[in-house]
Amino acid sequence: MSDQPLLRMEHISKAFPGVQALDDVTLEVAKGEIHALVGENGAGKTTLMNILTGAVLPDQGSILLHGRPVRIETPADAQALGISIIHQELALISALNVGQNIFLGREPAGALPGTVNWRRLYQEAARELHQLGLRLHPTTPLTALSIAEQQMVEIAKALSLKADLLVMDEPTSALTERETETLFRVMRSLREQGVSIIFITHRLEEVFEIADRVTVLRDGRWVATKPIQEVQPDDVVRMMVGRQLGEMYPKVDTTVGDVVLRVEGLSQAGVLHDITFELRRGEIVGVAGLVGAGRTELARALFGIDPIDRGRIWIDGQPVTIDSPQTAIRLGMGLVPEDRKAQGLFLDMAVRFNITISQLPHLSHMGVLDFGHMDEIAQTYVERLDIRTPGLMQRVRNLSGGNQQKVVIARWLTLEPKILILDEPTRGIDVGAKAEIHALMGQLAQEGVGLLMISSELPEILGVSDRILVMHEGRITAELPRAEATQDAIMRAATGG
């Protein structure tokens, strides 16, 4: 790692309507360094990186690259300066194949004007995929890939730019443990080649595994920059949240009641095979497994989104047929989806609308909405879930990830569900919001709600669940009581052992 900073962002400030996103932030990154950038959602990490990569202009401040001041007004400016970013939200074109996505806009020219040298494009794409250890053919359609595989294509695309500075915004959020290990191997190799990496993640264990230094932001301000050897995870958490964080996985005593959901022999050709389990009132059942194990498909089948081929379902001891989400809702079931932005929220609509949309039939009289009653309901849940928003009319798009997730949960709570399915409830949210979501789940269990929680994070599965179902290739391969569950036991079952 060189003493000469590759990058120095000095006194950066940026305000949006109603929000001071950044306030006098300075960030310095050395050449050949993996520099972790951490903070709660809303701390300003993404805004700072958007300024660095030309997506947003700062209100004040300056950027120095290789010791020289530079102006970055567009993403093209950043790319020309050797800065590349891997966004948390995938920026791929589903109509194109893998190779076309990797070299989109940079296709090698063919022999004739206006043509593409496809052979060279696919050869170079194959080289980038091989560097990441991916067994993907460059001509594979993007639509044939899993989310995790698409994430790796996004990484290959960024690496193909041969950047001096690579920004990775939550690159591991959809990756398996093996894929994450591959990514870290590539990151270490790039560091050895002198490439600098800014690594944004909510998984602190990754920070301590891969980073050389860590910078903490809180409420749009710089808090500290420390060599990783000089801090412990608890120190970083305290700097991020500005307070002593309570137990990450608070396990409250609940009275487990009668069986509220029973599933027997649930099957879907090629996806789910003979799924059988029970969920009781006041119980949190975790569903673990690797990417592609069928966990999300199980949630979608239970909620009536995808049809099943065979199997039976009982709710409160009564046989039911769930052929649509509307039927599931009427039977007392709710689903917090894996992708809250695409499937759970109306991003450009207000907080009050997103919370109360399921109640609209009860909030109108002769086609006229009772906005006063709507605001009363929304305010009740904003206070109950501690949703941090400037007001009920704030667009949900402008909230942090943790507060967006609380809005999705609040919508279901207005319906007082008996069964709540949560698919990756804390993906992409910070440690403070995670602890709050876990505490809320405990409260709901105390109130007698049966919770089915799907999670890729083993500490979360072990810390929150009363029982754990492990899935592998569409089957339940283990059912473990809390007292008997270990990471080793879960991983054995998740890999077919």
Short mmCIF file of C-alpha atoms in Angstrom, two decimals:
data_model
loop_
_atom_site.label_atom_id
_atom_site.label_comp_id
_atom_site.label_asym_id
_atom_site.label_seq_id
_atom_site.Cartn_x
_atom_site.Cartn_y
_atom_site.Cartn_z
CA MET A 1 0.00 0.00 0.00
CA SER A 2 1.55 3.31 -1.12
CA ASP A 3 1.83 6.40 1.13
CA GLN A 4 0.56 8.57 -1.74
CA PRO A 5 -3.28 8.55 -1.71
CA LEU A 6 -4.85 7.45 -4.95
CA LEU A 7 -8.04 9.29 -4.00
CA ARG A 8 -8.88 12.13 -1.65
CA MET A 9 -12.41 13.50 -1.40
CA GLU A 10 -12.26 16.69 0.69
CA HIS A 11 -15.07 18.44 2.61
CA ILE A 12 -17.87 16.96 0.52
CA SER A 13 -21.39 18.19 1.29
CA LYS A 14 -24.69 17.43 -0.43
CA ALA A 15 -28.27 18.30 0.45
CA PHE A 16 -31.51 16.95 -1.00
CA PRO A 17 -34.97 18.39 -0.26
CA GLY A 18 -35.46 17.95 3.48
CA VAL A 19 -32.27 15.93 3.97
CA GLN A 20 -28.60 16.86 4.51
CA ALA A 21 -27.16 13.71 2.96
CA LEU A 22 -23.47 14.63 3.44
CA ASP A 23 -21.94 17.25 5.71
CA ASP A 24 -18.22 18.04 5.32
CA VAL A 25 -17.09 14.45 4.62
CA THR A 26 -13.47 13.63 3.77
CA LEU A 27 -12.41 10.20 2.46
CA GLU A 28 -8.89 9.11 1.56
CA VAL A 29 -8.05 5.85 -0.23
CA ALA A 30 -4.48 4.63 -0.76
CA LYS A 31 -3.18 2.90 -3.88
CA GLY A 32 -3.52 -0.86 -3.62
CA GLU A 33 -5.90 -0.72 -0.65
CA ILE A 34 -9.21 -2.38 0.13
CA HIS A 35 -11.02 0.36 2.04
CA ALA A 36 -14.31 -0.53 3.73
CA LEU A 37 -16.97 2.19 3.89
CA VAL A 38 -19.62 1.43 6.50
CA GLY A 39 -22.56 3.09 8.21
CA GLU A 40 -26.25 2.68 8.77
CA ASN A 41 -28.66 3.10 5.87
CA GLY A 42 -29.00 6.83 5.35
CA ALA A 43 -25.45 7.50 6.61
CA GLY A 44 -24.43 8.89 3.20
CA LYS A 45 -22.33 6.05 1.76
CA THR A 46 -24.21 5.73 -1.52
CA THR A 47 -24.46 9.50 -2.00
CA LEU A 48 -20.70 9.84 -1.49
CA MET A 49 -20.04 7.11 -4.06
CA ASN A 50 -22.55 8.64 -6.49
CA ILE A 51 -20.56 11.87 -6.29
CA LEU A 52 -17.30 10.00 -6.87
CA THR A 53 -18.73 8.24 -9.94
CA GLY A 54 -20.43 11.30 -11.47
CA ALA A 55 -24.06 10.33 -10.85
CA VAL A 56 -24.58 13.23 -8.40
CA LEU A 57 -22.87 16.62 -8.18
CA PRO A 58 -21.73 17.83 -4.74
CA ASP A 59 -22.84 21.14 -3.28
CA GLN A 60 -19.29 21.75 -2.10
CA GLY A 61 -15.97 19.96 -1.78
CA SER A 62 -13.24 18.72 -4.09
CA ILE A 63 -11.85 15.45 -5.44
CA LEU A 64 -8.15 14.71 -5.96
CA LEU A 65 -6.97 11.69 -7.94
CA HIS A 66 -3.25 10.83 -7.91
CA GLY A 67 -2.79 14.12 -6.04
CA ARG A 68 -4.38 16.22 -8.81
CA PRO A 69 -7.79 17.91 -8.62
CA VAL A 70 -10.36 16.46 -11.02
CA ARG A 71 -13.91 17.33 -12.06
CA ILE A 72 -16.32 14.39 -12.25
CA GLU A 73 -19.63 15.58 -13.65
CA THR A 74 -20.83 12.42 -15.41
CA PRO A 75 -20.31 8.65 -15.12
CA ALA A 76 -18.33 8.88 -18.37
CA ASP A 77 -15.93 11.31 -16.66
CA ALA A 78 -15.39 8.81 -13.84
CA GLN A 79 -14.83 5.93 -16.24
CA ALA A 80 -12.32 7.97 -18.25
CA LEU A 81 -10.42 8.64 -15.00
CA GLY A 82 -10.23 4.93 -14.20
CA ILE A 83 -13.09 4.75 -11.67
CA SER A 84 -15.63 1.93 -11.95
CA ILE A 85 -18.58 1.02 -9.73
CA ILE A 86 -20.53 -2.17 -9.09
CA HIS A 87 -23.96 -0.99 -7.97
CA GLN A 88 -26.09 -2.79 -5.41
CA GLU A 89 -28.95 -2.57 -7.92
CA LEU A 90 -27.95 -4.61 -10.96
CA ALA A 91 -27.41 -2.55 -14.12
CA LEU A 92 -27.73 -5.34 -16.68
CA ILE A 93 -29.91 -5.68 -19.80
CA SER A 94 -32.09 -8.78 -19.56
CA ALA A 95 -32.58 -8.99 -23.35
CA LEU A 96 -28.82 -9.47 -23.92
CA ASN A 97 -26.53 -12.39 -23.18
CA VAL A 98 -23.64 -12.50 -20.69
CA GLY A 99 -20.89 -11.35 -23.06
CA GLN A 100 -22.99 -8.55 -24.54
CA ASN A 101 -23.70 -7.25 -21.03
CA ILE A 102 -20.05 -7.31 -20.02
CA PHE A 103 -18.96 -5.21 -23.01
CA LEU A 104 -22.14 -3.17 -23.52
CA GLY A 105 -21.18 0.13 -25.18
CA ARG A 106 -17.55 -1.03 -25.55
CA GLU A 107 -17.94 -3.74 -28.20
CA PRO A 108 -14.72 -4.42 -30.18
CA ALA A 109 -15.04 -3.17 -33.75
CA GLY A 110 -15.30 -5.59 -36.64
CA ALA A 111 -13.51 -5.45 -39.97
CA LEU A 112 -16.25 -3.36 -41.56
CA PRO A 113 -17.43 0.01 -40.23
CA GLY A 114 -20.36 -0.30 -37.80
CA THR A 115 -19.86 -4.04 -37.17
CA VAL A 116 -18.83 -5.91 -34.02
CA ASN A 117 -16.03 -8.45 -33.72
CA TRP A 118 -18.17 -10.99 -31.90
CA ARG A 119 -15.45 -13.62 -31.71
CA ARG A 120 -13.12 -11.25 -29.89
CA LEU A 121 -15.94 -10.00 -27.64
CA TYR A 122 -16.82 -13.52 -26.47
CA GLN A 123 -13.15 -14.47 -26.05
CA GLU A 124 -12.52 -11.46 -23.83
CA ALA A 125 -15.76 -12.06 -21.92
CA ALA A 126 -14.73 -15.68 -21.33
CA ARG A 127 -11.41 -14.42 -19.96
CA GLU A 128 -13.16 -12.13 -17.46
CA LEU A 129 -15.54 -14.92 -16.38
CA HIS A 130 -12.63 -17.33 -15.95
CA GLN A 131 -10.85 -14.82 -13.69
CA LEU A 132 -13.87 -14.96 -11.39
CA GLY A 133 -13.98 -18.75 -11.50
CA LEU A 134 -17.35 -18.74 -13.25
CA ARG A 135 -18.42 -21.65 -15.43
CA LEU A 136 -20.67 -19.49 -17.55
CA HIS A 137 -20.60 -19.37 -21.33
CA PRO A 138 -20.53 -15.80 -22.69
CA THR A 139 -23.50 -16.54 -25.00
CA THR A 140 -25.79 -17.62 -22.13
CA PRO A 141 -28.93 -15.43 -21.99
CA LEU A 142 -29.02 -13.25 -18.89
CA THR A 143 -32.55 -14.45 -18.15
CA ALA A 144 -31.19 -17.99 -17.62
CA LEU A 145 -29.04 -16.87 -14.68
CA SER A 146 -29.82 -16.72 -10.98
CA ILE A 147 -29.58 -13.38 -9.15
CA ALA A 148 -26.23 -14.49 -7.70
CA GLU A 149 -24.89 -15.34 -11.16
CA GLN A 150 -26.11 -12.00 -12.50
CA GLN A 151 -24.26 -10.27 -9.66
CA MET A 152 -21.05 -12.03 -10.72
CA VAL A 153 -21.63 -10.89 -14.32
CA GLU A 154 -21.93 -7.32 -13.00
CA ILE A 155 -18.60 -7.79 -11.25
CA ALA A 156 -17.00 -9.20 -14.44
CA LYS A 157 -18.30 -6.16 -16.32
CA ALA A 158 -16.65 -3.77 -13.85
CA LEU A 159 -13.38 -5.70 -13.85
CA SER A 160 -13.25 -5.59 -17.66
CA LEU A 161 -12.86 -1.80 -17.46
CA LYS A 162 -9.36 -2.26 -15.93
CA ALA A 163 -10.05 0.51 -13.44
CA ASP A 164 -7.52 1.99 -10.99
CA LEU A 165 -10.31 2.45 -8.43
CA LEU A 166 -13.19 0.00 -8.09
CA VAL A 167 -16.24 0.80 -5.96
CA MET A 168 -18.19 -2.26 -4.77
CA ASP A 169 -21.60 -1.41 -3.28
CA GLU A 170 -22.92 -4.49 -1.41
CA PRO A 171 -21.42 -6.91 -3.98
CA THR A 172 -21.97 -9.99 -1.79
CA SER A 173 -25.62 -9.40 -0.85
CA ALA A 174 -26.88 -12.05 -3.30
CA LEU A 175 -23.82 -14.32 -3.33
CA THR A 176 -23.38 -17.72 -1.73
CA GLU A 177 -20.51 -18.33 0.68
CA ARG A 178 -18.49 -20.03 -2.08
CA GLU A 179 -19.12 -17.19 -4.54
CA THR A 180 -18.11 -14.67 -1.86
CA GLU A 181 -14.84 -16.55 -1.32
CA THR A 182 -14.20 -16.37 -5.07
CA LEU A 183 -14.90 -12.63 -5.08
CA PHE A 184 -12.54 -12.06 -2.15
CA ARG A 185 -9.83 -14.01 -3.97
CA VAL A 186 -10.25 -11.70 -6.96
CA MET A 187 -10.22 -8.62 -4.71
CA ARG A 188 -6.94 -9.70 -3.10
CA SER A 189 -5.45 -10.31 -6.54
CA LEU A 190 -6.50 -6.83 -7.70
CA ARG A 191 -5.00 -5.30 -4.56
CA GLU A 192 -1.69 -7.00 -5.35
CA GLN A 193 -1.88 -5.46 -8.84
CA GLY A 194 -2.21 -1.98 -7.27
CA VAL A 195 -5.97 -1.56 -7.81
CA SER A 196 -7.76 0.30 -5.01
CA ILE A 197 -11.18 -0.91 -3.88
CA ILE A 198 -13.87 0.89 -1.88
CA PHE A 199 -15.96 -1.89 -0.35
CA ILE A 200 -19.43 -1.11 1.00
CA THR A 201 -21.10 -3.85 3.02
CA HIS A 202 -23.43 -4.32 5.99
CA ARG A 203 -21.71 -7.59 6.90
CA LEU A 204 -19.05 -6.62 9.40
CA GLU A 205 -17.46 -10.08 9.32
CA GLU A 206 -16.58 -9.34 5.67
CA VAL A 207 -14.99 -6.01 6.63
CA PHE A 208 -12.67 -7.74 9.07
CA GLU A 209 -11.87 -10.51 6.61
CA ILE A 210 -10.94 -8.44 3.57
CA ALA A 211 -10.39 -4.73 4.39
CA ASP A 212 -7.14 -2.89 5.17
CA ARG A 213 -8.88 0.16 6.65
CA VAL A 214 -12.44 1.12 7.50
CA THR A 215 -14.17 4.50 7.35
CA VAL A 216 -17.38 5.01 9.33
CA LEU A 217 -20.09 7.51 8.34
CA ARG A 218 -23.06 8.44 10.53
CA ASP A 219 -25.91 10.81 9.65
CA GLY A 220 -23.99 12.15 6.67
CA ARG A 221 -20.84 12.93 8.67
CA TRP A 222 -17.39 11.36 8.88
CA VAL A 223 -16.87 9.61 12.22
CA ALA A 224 -13.52 7.81 11.93
CA THR A 225 -11.03 6.08 9.65
CA LYS A 226 -9.10 3.23 11.28
CA PRO A 227 -6.68 0.47 10.26
CA ILE A 228 -8.64 -2.76 10.62
CA GLN A 229 -6.12 -4.14 13.14
CA GLU A 230 -6.92 -1.29 15.56
CA VAL A 231 -10.67 -1.91 15.93
CA GLN A 232 -13.06 -4.66 16.96
CA PRO A 233 -16.53 -5.27 15.47
CA ASP A 234 -18.20 -3.81 18.56
CA ASP A 235 -16.14 -0.62 18.15
CA VAL A 236 -17.32 -0.23 14.55
CA VAL A 237 -20.95 -0.86 15.51
CA ARG A 238 -20.80 1.80 18.23
CA MET A 239 -19.35 4.31 15.78
CA MET A 240 -22.02 3.46 13.19
CA VAL A 241 -25.06 3.79 15.44
CA GLY A 242 -23.76 6.38 17.89
CA ARG A 243 -25.03 4.36 20.82
CA GLN A 244 -24.53 1.08 22.61
CA LEU A 245 -26.40 -1.43 20.50
CA GLY A 246 -28.60 -3.91 22.32
CA GLU A 247 -28.38 -7.61 21.66
CA MET A 248 -28.40 -8.29 17.92
CA TYR A 249 -30.59 -11.36 18.24
CA PRO A 250 -32.87 -10.68 21.22
CA LYS A 251 -34.71 -13.91 22.02
CA VAL A 252 -37.81 -13.17 24.06
CA ASP A 253 -39.79 -15.81 25.90
CA THR A 254 -42.99 -16.69 24.06
CA THR A 255 -45.78 -19.14 24.66
CA VAL A 256 -45.88 -21.41 21.62
CA GLY A 257 -49.51 -22.23 20.87
CA ASP A 258 -51.48 -24.44 18.56
CA VAL A 259 -50.50 -25.27 14.99
CA VAL A 260 -51.55 -22.32 12.82
CA LEU A 261 -50.11 -23.64 9.53
CA ARG A 262 -49.61 -27.23 8.42
CA VAL A 263 -48.16 -28.14 5.04
CA GLU A 264 -48.11 -31.72 3.77
CA GLY A 265 -46.55 -33.07 0.56
CA LEU A 266 -46.33 -29.67 -1.17
CA SER A 267 -44.77 -30.19 -4.60
CA GLN A 268 -44.09 -28.16 -7.74
CA ALA A 269 -42.50 -29.92 -10.72
CA GLY A 270 -38.75 -29.35 -10.82
CA VAL A 271 -38.86 -26.87 -7.94
CA LEU A 272 -40.38 -28.24 -4.71
CA HIS A 273 -40.54 -31.88 -3.65
CA ASP A 274 -42.80 -33.24 -0.90
CA ILE A 275 -42.51 -30.30 1.52
CA THR A 276 -44.04 -31.09 4.92
CA PHE A 277 -43.82 -28.96 8.08
CA GLU A 278 -45.82 -27.22 10.82
CA LEU A 279 -45.79 -23.66 12.17
CA ARG A 280 -47.28 -22.79 15.56
CA ARG A 281 -48.63 -19.57 16.99
CA GLY A 282 -45.90 -17.56 18.69
CA GLU A 283 -43.15 -19.51 16.93
CA ILE A 284 -40.37 -18.32 14.61
CA VAL A 285 -39.36 -21.05 12.16
CA GLY A 286 -36.23 -20.27 10.15
CA VAL A 287 -35.73 -21.61 6.62
CA ALA A 288 -32.07 -22.02 5.66
CA GLY A 289 -30.37 -23.21 2.49
CA LEU A 290 -28.05 -22.15 -0.29
CA VAL A 291 -29.05 -20.04 -3.30
CA GLY A 292 -31.33 -22.15 -5.50
CA ALA A 293 -32.50 -24.41 -2.67
CA GLY A 294 -36.15 -23.46 -3.25
CA ARG A 295 -36.73 -21.23 -0.21
CA THR A 296 -38.26 -18.27 -2.05
CA GLU A 297 -40.20 -20.67 -4.27
CA LEU A 298 -41.71 -22.20 -1.13
CA ALA A 299 -42.81 -18.76 0.08
CA ARG A 300 -44.36 -17.94 -3.29
CA ALA A 301 -46.22 -21.27 -3.41
CA LEU A 302 -47.58 -20.87 0.12
CA PHE A 303 -48.77 -17.35 -0.68
CA GLY A 304 -50.55 -18.41 -3.87
CA ILE A 305 -48.24 -16.59 -6.28
CA ASP A 306 -47.08 -19.79 -8.00
CA PRO A 307 -49.38 -22.81 -8.48
CA ILE A 308 -48.57 -26.15 -6.85
CA ASP A 309 -48.95 -29.56 -8.48
CA ARG A 310 -49.99 -31.37 -5.33
CA GLY A 311 -50.01 -31.10 -1.56
CA ARG A 312 -52.33 -29.99 1.20
CA ILE A 313 -52.40 -26.93 3.46
CA TRP A 314 -54.28 -26.39 6.72
CA ILE A 315 -54.72 -23.08 8.56
CA ASP A 316 -56.00 -23.33 12.13
CA GLY A 317 -56.80 -26.97 11.47
CA GLN A 318 -59.02 -26.25 8.46
CA PRO A 319 -58.03 -27.47 4.98
CA VAL A 320 -57.58 -24.55 2.58
CA THR A 321 -56.82 -23.98 -1.09
CA ILE A 322 -54.58 -20.97 -1.69
CA ASP A 323 -54.83 -20.13 -5.38
CA SER A 324 -53.91 -16.44 -5.22
CA PRO A 325 -52.33 -13.86 -2.90
CA GLN A 326 -55.81 -12.43 -2.32
CA THR A 327 -56.92 -15.79 -0.93
CA ALA A 328 -53.79 -16.00 1.24
CA ILE A 329 -54.47 -12.52 2.66
CA ARG A 330 -58.10 -13.37 3.35
CA LEU A 331 -56.94 -16.46 5.27
CA GLY A 332 -54.69 -14.36 7.50
CA MET A 333 -51.33 -14.68 5.77
CA GLY A 334 -48.79 -11.98 4.87
CA LEU A 335 -45.58 -12.03 2.83
CA VAL A 336 -42.63 -9.64 3.14
CA PRO A 337 -40.86 -10.32 -0.20
CA GLU A 338 -37.14 -10.77 -0.83
CA ASP A 339 -36.91 -7.71 -3.10
CA ARG A 340 -38.74 -4.95 -1.23
CA LYS A 341 -38.15 -2.34 -3.93
CA ALA A 342 -39.42 -4.37 -6.87
CA GLN A 343 -42.11 -6.41 -5.11
CA GLY A 344 -43.02 -4.73 -1.82
CA LEU A 345 -43.19 -0.96 -2.26
CA PHE A 346 -44.62 1.83 -4.38
CA LEU A 347 -41.37 3.77 -4.32
CA ASP A 348 -42.67 7.07 -5.68
CA MET A 349 -45.68 7.16 -3.38
CA ALA A 350 -45.92 8.45 0.17
CA VAL A 351 -45.27 6.56 3.38
CA ARG A 352 -48.92 6.83 4.40
CA PHE A 353 -50.12 5.28 1.13
CA ASN A 354 -47.64 2.41 1.30
CA ILE A 355 -48.66 1.54 4.86
CA THR A 356 -52.41 1.77 4.33
CA ILE A 357 -52.88 0.49 0.77
CA SER A 358 -54.20 -2.86 2.01
CA GLN A 359 -56.82 -0.95 4.00
CA LEU A 360 -58.11 1.22 1.16
CA PRO A 361 -61.44 -0.62 0.82
CA HIS A 362 -62.12 0.23 4.48
CA LEU A 363 -60.89 3.82 4.16
CA SER A 364 -63.26 4.99 1.46
CA HIS A 365 -66.93 5.87 1.41
CA MET A 366 -68.67 6.02 -1.94
CA GLY A 367 -65.31 6.24 -3.64
CA VAL A 368 -63.97 9.07 -1.47
CA LEU A 369 -60.90 8.33 0.68
CA ASP A 370 -60.90 9.29 4.35
CA PHE A 371 -57.42 10.82 4.47
CA GLY A 372 -57.74 11.67 8.14
CA HIS A 373 -58.31 8.03 9.09
CA MET A 374 -55.53 6.99 6.68
CA ASP A 375 -53.10 9.31 8.45
CA GLU A 376 -54.16 8.00 11.89
CA ILE A 377 -53.41 4.41 10.87
CA ALA A 378 -50.12 5.30 9.18
CA GLN A 379 -48.97 7.40 12.14
CA THR A 380 -49.78 4.57 14.55
CA TYR A 381 -47.45 2.20 12.72
CA VAL A 382 -44.77 4.83 12.12
CA GLU A 383 -44.59 5.23 15.89
CA ARG A 384 -44.93 1.52 16.71
CA LEU A 385 -42.14 0.47 14.34
CA ASP A 386 -40.06 3.65 14.84
CA ILE A 387 -40.05 4.39 11.10
CA ARG A 388 -37.72 7.36 10.65
CA THR A 389 -39.29 9.67 8.11
CA PRO A 390 -39.64 13.47 7.87
CA GLY A 391 -43.40 12.95 7.54
CA LEU A 392 -46.19 10.72 6.27
CA MET A 393 -46.03 12.39 2.84
CA GLN A 394 -42.35 11.52 2.32
CA ARG A 395 -41.79 9.35 -0.75
CA VAL A 396 -40.71 5.85 0.29
CA ARG A 397 -37.87 5.99 -2.27
CA ASN A 398 -36.15 8.57 -0.04
CA LEU A 399 -36.12 6.38 3.08
CA SER A 400 -33.21 4.19 4.16
CA GLY A 401 -33.37 0.46 3.43
CA GLY A 402 -34.22 -0.40 7.03
CA ASN A 403 -37.07 2.09 7.15
CA GLN A 404 -38.38 0.88 3.78
CA GLN A 405 -38.47 -2.64 5.21
CA LYS A 406 -40.39 -1.41 8.25
CA VAL A 407 -42.95 0.19 5.93
CA VAL A 408 -43.50 -3.17 4.18
CA ILE A 409 -43.95 -4.92 7.53
CA ALA A 410 -46.27 -2.16 8.76
CA ARG A 411 -48.57 -2.71 5.78
CA TRP A 412 -49.04 -6.36 6.76
CA LEU A 413 -49.50 -5.54 10.43
CA THR A 414 -52.49 -3.33 9.58
CA LEU A 415 -54.20 -6.57 8.49
CA GLU A 416 -53.34 -8.35 11.79
CA PRO A 417 -52.05 -11.56 10.14
CA LYS A 418 -51.90 -14.93 11.89
CA ILE A 419 -49.00 -16.05 9.67
CA LEU A 420 -46.22 -13.79 8.42
CA ILE A 421 -43.64 -15.05 5.90
CA LEU A 422 -40.47 -12.95 5.83
CA ASP A 423 -38.11 -13.60 2.90
CA GLU A 424 -34.64 -12.19 3.70
CA PRO A 425 -36.10 -9.59 6.11
CA THR A 426 -32.75 -7.90 6.86
CA ARG A 427 -30.97 -8.13 3.50
CA GLY A 428 -29.20 -4.89 2.65
CA ILE A 429 -30.01 -3.08 5.90
CA ASP A 430 -27.62 -1.89 8.58
CA VAL A 431 -26.87 -3.46 11.95
CA GLY A 432 -29.01 -1.03 13.93
CA ALA A 433 -32.07 -1.63 11.75
CA LYS A 434 -31.41 -5.39 11.82
CA ALA A 435 -31.57 -5.43 15.60
CA GLU A 436 -34.85 -3.48 15.45
CA ILE A 437 -36.37 -5.90 12.91
CA HIS A 438 -35.33 -8.87 15.07
CA ALA A 439 -36.87 -7.25 18.15
CA LEU A 440 -40.09 -6.60 16.21
CA MET A 441 -40.24 -10.25 15.16
CA GLY A 442 -39.96 -11.21 18.82
CA GLN A 443 -42.82 -8.88 19.71
CA LEU A 444 -45.02 -10.36 16.97
CA ALA A 445 -44.26 -13.88 18.23
CA GLN A 446 -45.26 -12.78 21.74
CA GLU A 447 -48.57 -11.57 20.28
CA GLY A 448 -49.18 -15.05 18.85
CA VAL A 449 -48.23 -14.53 15.21
CA GLY A 450 -46.55 -17.52 13.54
CA LEU A 451 -43.45 -16.36 11.62
CA LEU A 452 -41.69 -18.22 8.80
CA MET A 453 -38.33 -16.51 8.20
CA ILE A 454 -36.14 -17.22 5.17
CA SER A 455 -32.55 -16.02 5.56
CA SER A 456 -29.16 -16.62 3.96
CA GLU A 457 -27.35 -15.37 7.07
CA LEU A 458 -26.63 -18.30 9.38
CA PRO A 459 -26.08 -16.14 12.50
CA GLU A 460 -29.56 -14.68 11.94
CA ILE A 461 -31.12 -18.11 11.41
CA LEU A 462 -29.45 -19.43 14.59
CA GLY A 463 -30.09 -16.32 16.65
CA VAL A 464 -33.77 -15.71 15.87
CA SER A 465 -35.36 -19.09 15.14
CA ASP A 466 -37.14 -21.49 17.51
CA ARG A 467 -36.84 -24.25 14.92
CA ILE A 468 -34.90 -24.42 11.67
CA LEU A 469 -35.88 -26.10 8.39
CA VAL A 470 -32.99 -26.67 6.00
CA MET A 471 -33.63 -26.97 2.27
CA HIS A 472 -31.54 -28.48 -0.51
CA GLU A 473 -32.64 -28.77 -4.14
CA GLY A 474 -36.29 -28.18 -3.32
CA ARG A 475 -36.46 -30.61 -0.39
CA ILE A 476 -36.41 -30.22 3.38
CA THR A 477 -33.28 -32.13 4.39
CA ALA A 478 -33.28 -31.34 8.11
CA GLU A 479 -35.48 -29.97 10.88
CA LEU A 480 -33.42 -28.77 13.84
CA PRO A 481 -34.63 -27.52 17.24
CA ARG A 482 -32.92 -24.32 18.38
CA ALA A 483 -30.92 -26.17 21.05
CA GLU A 484 -29.45 -28.63 18.54
CA ALA A 485 -28.77 -26.25 15.64
CA THR A 486 -25.21 -25.34 14.68
CA GLN A 487 -23.68 -23.77 11.58
CA ASP A 488 -22.00 -27.08 10.73
CA ALA A 489 -25.26 -29.03 11.02
CA ILE A 490 -27.10 -26.52 8.84
CA MET A 491 -24.40 -26.46 6.16
CA ARG A 492 -24.25 -30.26 6.04
CA ALA A 493 -28.00 -30.41 5.40
CA ALA A 494 -27.89 -27.44 2.99
CA THR A 495 -25.34 -29.22 0.81
CA GLY A 496 -27.30 -32.48 0.72
CA GLY A 497 -25.54 -34.21 3.63
#
